[in-house]
Coordinates of C-alpha atoms in Angstrom, one line a residue:
Chain A
S1 CA -5.7 -20.8 -15.5
Q2 CA -4.1 -17.4 -16.1
T3 CA -0.8 -17.0 -18.0
I4 CA 1.3 -13.9 -18.6
H5 CA 3.7 -13.6 -21.5
Q6 CA 6.4 -11.0 -22.2
W7 CA 8.6 -10.6 -25.2
P8 CA 11.2 -10.4 -26.2
A9 CA 13.0 -12.2 -23.4
T10 CA 16.3 -10.3 -24.0
L11 CA 17.1 -7.2 -26.0
V12 CA 20.3 -5.3 -26.8
Q13 CA 19.7 -1.8 -28.2
P14 CA 21.9 1.1 -29.0
V15 CA 21.4 4.5 -27.2
G16 CA 18.9 6.6 -29.1
S17 CA 17.0 3.7 -30.6
P18 CA 13.3 3.1 -30.0
L19 CA 11.8 0.5 -27.8
S20 CA 8.7 -1.6 -27.7
L21 CA 8.1 -4.3 -25.1
E22 CA 4.9 -6.3 -25.1
C23 CA 3.0 -8.1 -22.3
T24 CA -0.2 -10.2 -22.7
V25 CA -2.3 -12.0 -20.2
E26 CA -4.5 -15.0 -20.9
G27 CA -7.3 -16.5 -18.9
T28 CA -8.7 -13.4 -17.3
S29 CA -10.6 -10.3 -18.3
N30 CA -10.2 -6.7 -17.3
P31 CA -7.0 -7.3 -15.3
N32 CA -5.0 -4.5 -13.7
L33 CA -1.7 -4.4 -15.5
Y34 CA 1.7 -3.0 -14.3
W35 CA 5.2 -2.3 -15.7
Y36 CA 8.1 -2.4 -13.3
R37 CA 11.8 -1.9 -13.9
Q38 CA 14.5 -3.5 -11.9
A39 CA 18.1 -2.3 -12.2
A40 CA 20.8 -4.9 -11.5
G41 CA 20.8 -5.9 -7.9
R42 CA 18.1 -3.4 -7.0
G43 CA 14.5 -3.3 -6.0
L44 CA 11.2 -3.0 -8.0
Q45 CA 10.4 0.4 -9.5
L46 CA 6.8 0.8 -10.6
L47 CA 6.7 2.6 -13.9
F48 CA 3.1 2.5 -15.1
Y49 CA -0.2 0.8 -14.2
S50 CA -3.5 0.4 -16.0
V51 CA -7.0 -0.4 -14.7
G52 CA -8.6 -0.6 -18.1
I53 CA -8.2 -0.1 -21.9
G54 CA -6.7 3.3 -22.6
Q55 CA -6.3 4.1 -18.8
I56 CA -2.6 4.6 -17.9
S57 CA -1.2 6.0 -14.7
S58 CA 2.5 7.1 -14.7
E59 CA 4.5 6.7 -11.5
V60 CA 7.9 8.1 -12.6
P61 CA 8.6 10.9 -15.1
Q62 CA 11.0 9.5 -17.7
N63 CA 11.4 8.9 -21.4
L64 CA 9.1 5.9 -21.4
S65 CA 5.5 5.6 -22.2
A66 CA 2.9 2.8 -21.9
S67 CA -0.3 1.9 -23.8
R68 CA -3.1 -0.6 -23.4
P69 CA -4.7 -1.0 -26.8
Q70 CA -6.6 -4.2 -25.8
D71 CA -8.0 -5.5 -22.6
R72 CA -5.1 -8.0 -22.0
Q73 CA -2.3 -6.3 -23.8
F74 CA 0.1 -3.8 -22.2
I75 CA 3.0 -2.2 -24.2
L76 CA 6.0 -0.2 -22.9
S77 CA 7.7 2.1 -25.4
S78 CA 10.4 4.7 -25.8
K79 CA 11.3 6.9 -28.7
K80 CA 15.0 7.2 -27.7
L81 CA 16.7 4.9 -25.3
L82 CA 19.2 6.1 -22.7
L83 CA 21.9 4.1 -21.1
S84 CA 20.0 4.4 -17.8
D85 CA 17.1 2.5 -19.3
S86 CA 19.0 -0.8 -19.0
G87 CA 17.4 -3.2 -16.6
F88 CA 15.0 -6.0 -16.1
Y89 CA 11.5 -5.1 -17.2
L90 CA 8.7 -6.9 -15.5
C91 CA 5.0 -6.9 -16.4
A92 CA 2.5 -7.9 -13.8
W93 CA -1.2 -8.5 -13.5
S94 CA -3.8 -8.7 -10.8
E95 CA -7.5 -9.6 -11.1
H96 CA -8.5 -7.7 -8.0
V97 CA -7.0 -5.8 -5.2
Y98 CA -5.1 -8.7 -3.8
E99 CA -2.7 -11.2 -5.5
Q100 CA -0.4 -9.8 -8.2
Y101 CA 1.6 -12.0 -10.5
F102 CA 4.7 -11.2 -12.5
G103 CA 5.6 -12.1 -16.1
P104 CA 9.0 -13.7 -17.0
G105 CA 10.5 -10.3 -17.8
T106 CA 12.6 -8.7 -20.5
R107 CA 16.3 -8.1 -19.9
L108 CA 17.2 -4.9 -21.8
T109 CA 20.8 -3.8 -22.3
V110 CA 21.3 -0.3 -23.8
T111 CA 24.8 0.0 -25.4
Chain B
G1 CA 1.5 7.8 0.2
E2 CA 2.5 4.4 1.6
N3 CA 6.1 3.8 2.6
V4 CA 7.4 0.3 3.3
E5 CA 10.8 -0.3 5.0
Q6 CA 12.4 -3.7 5.0
H7 CA 15.2 -5.1 7.2
P8 CA 17.8 -6.5 7.0
S9 CA 19.1 -5.8 3.5
T10 CA 21.2 -9.0 3.7
L11 CA 20.9 -12.0 5.9
S12 CA 23.1 -15.1 6.1
V13 CA 22.0 -18.2 8.1
Q14 CA 23.2 -21.7 8.5
E15 CA 21.3 -24.4 6.8
G16 CA 18.6 -25.7 9.1
D17 CA 18.4 -22.5 11.2
S18 CA 15.5 -20.0 11.0
A19 CA 15.4 -16.7 9.1
V20 CA 13.3 -13.7 9.9
I21 CA 12.7 -10.7 7.7
K22 CA 10.8 -7.6 9.0
C23 CA 8.9 -4.9 7.3
T24 CA 7.1 -1.8 8.5
Y25 CA 4.5 0.3 6.7
S26 CA 3.2 3.8 7.2
D27 CA -0.4 3.8 5.9
S28 CA -2.8 2.6 8.6
A29 CA -5.3 1.8 5.8
S30 CA -3.1 -1.0 4.4
N31 CA -4.8 -4.3 4.6
Y32 CA -2.9 -6.6 2.2
F33 CA 0.7 -7.8 2.7
P34 CA 2.3 -10.2 0.2
W35 CA 5.8 -11.6 0.2
Y36 CA 7.7 -12.4 -3.0
K37 CA 10.8 -14.5 -3.6
Q38 CA 13.1 -13.7 -6.5
E39 CA 15.8 -16.2 -7.5
L40 CA 18.7 -14.9 -9.5
G41 CA 17.6 -13.9 -13.0
K42 CA 14.0 -14.9 -12.5
R43 CA 10.7 -13.1 -11.9
P44 CA 9.5 -12.4 -8.3
Q45 CA 7.2 -15.2 -7.2
L46 CA 4.4 -14.7 -4.7
I47 CA 5.1 -17.1 -1.8
I48 CA 2.7 -16.1 0.9
D49 CA 0.4 -13.2 1.8
I50 CA -1.7 -12.1 4.7
R51 CA -4.8 -9.8 5.0
S52 CA -5.4 -7.5 7.9
N53 CA -8.2 -9.6 9.4
V54 CA -5.7 -12.3 10.5
G55 CA -2.5 -12.1 12.6
E56 CA -0.6 -15.1 11.3
K57 CA -0.6 -17.4 8.3
K58 CA 1.5 -20.5 7.7
D59 CA 2.4 -22.6 4.7
Q60 CA 4.8 -25.5 5.5
R61 CA 8.1 -23.9 6.4
I62 CA 7.1 -20.3 5.9
A63 CA 4.9 -18.1 7.9
V64 CA 3.9 -14.4 8.0
T65 CA 2.9 -12.5 11.1
L66 CA 1.1 -9.1 11.2
N67 CA 1.0 -6.6 14.0
K68 CA -1.5 -3.9 12.9
T69 CA -1.0 -1.8 16.0
A70 CA 2.7 -1.5 15.4
K71 CA 2.3 -1.5 11.6
H72 CA 4.8 -4.2 11.0
F73 CA 4.8 -7.7 9.5
S74 CA 7.4 -10.4 9.2
L75 CA 8.4 -13.4 7.2
H76 CA 9.6 -16.4 9.0
I77 CA 11.4 -19.3 7.3
T78 CA 12.1 -22.4 9.4
E79 CA 14.5 -25.3 8.7
T80 CA 16.2 -23.3 6.0
Q81 CA 17.5 -25.1 2.9
P82 CA 19.9 -24.0 0.2
E83 CA 17.0 -23.4 -2.2
D84 CA 15.7 -20.7 0.1
S85 CA 18.6 -18.5 -1.0
A86 CA 17.1 -15.6 -2.9
V87 CA 16.0 -12.0 -2.6
Y88 CA 12.8 -11.6 -0.7
F89 CA 10.5 -8.5 -1.1
C90 CA 7.6 -7.5 1.2
A91 CA 4.8 -5.2 0.0
A92 CA 1.7 -3.5 1.2
R93 CA -1.5 -2.2 -0.3
A94 CA -4.2 0.0 1.2
S95 CA -7.8 -0.8 0.2
R96 CA -8.7 2.6 -1.0
L97 CA -10.6 3.7 -4.1
G98 CA -8.2 4.4 -6.9
N99 CA -5.3 2.7 -5.1
E100 CA -4.4 -0.2 -7.4
K101 CA -0.8 -0.6 -6.6
L102 CA 1.5 -2.4 -4.2
T103 CA 4.3 -0.6 -2.4
F104 CA 7.4 -2.8 -2.2
G105 CA 10.2 -2.9 0.3
T106 CA 13.8 -2.7 -0.9
G107 CA 14.4 -6.4 -0.6
T108 CA 16.5 -8.8 1.6
R109 CA 19.2 -11.0 0.1
L110 CA 19.0 -14.3 2.0
T111 CA 22.0 -16.6 1.8
I112 CA 21.8 -20.1 3.3
I113 CA 25.2 -21.4 4.3
P114 CA 25.5 -25.2 3.8

């Protein structure tokens, strides 16, 4: 069966510091991968998605970037964090155009 | 692009009563409609979905109905229980080349009153 991992689970970072969040999926190949952000008490904002290695689509212009160095690995990065980057970051995967499953998330607090 | 509207934003029902959450979508090419349940501090979980070739789907106490003509779909929860309290998100996706993403509604906070 398929499993999705995210780390770290929680992170507290100062403004201006860099960021790297990692997501990996097991038990499938060539999945579609997604990064979402959820501000406290709010909805799901799609940040990036990828349909293959090195293929990244950006949904919202911001100071974040994403990379997919391996088939089942998706990384979210920032060179300098802003206060507004605080939130719950969710990675998700889908094997085809239907069911999409979320990872456990990373709770980021920028201080 | 696709636009999904979800109502109501908050809903309180007595335990044992039914709850209904409604969503409308704009893209007539949409053919997949999932519902997610998100408990406090947890990830959204896929609880039920429907494809455009059927009008209704049931799984125990939850059901989803789809009206393609009116472009709306609804989540129905019967015999509600305290553990049904959560935020529910609807979503839609159009089966179109290059369209690999779901468009989500803004969520409904459901509270079950004991």
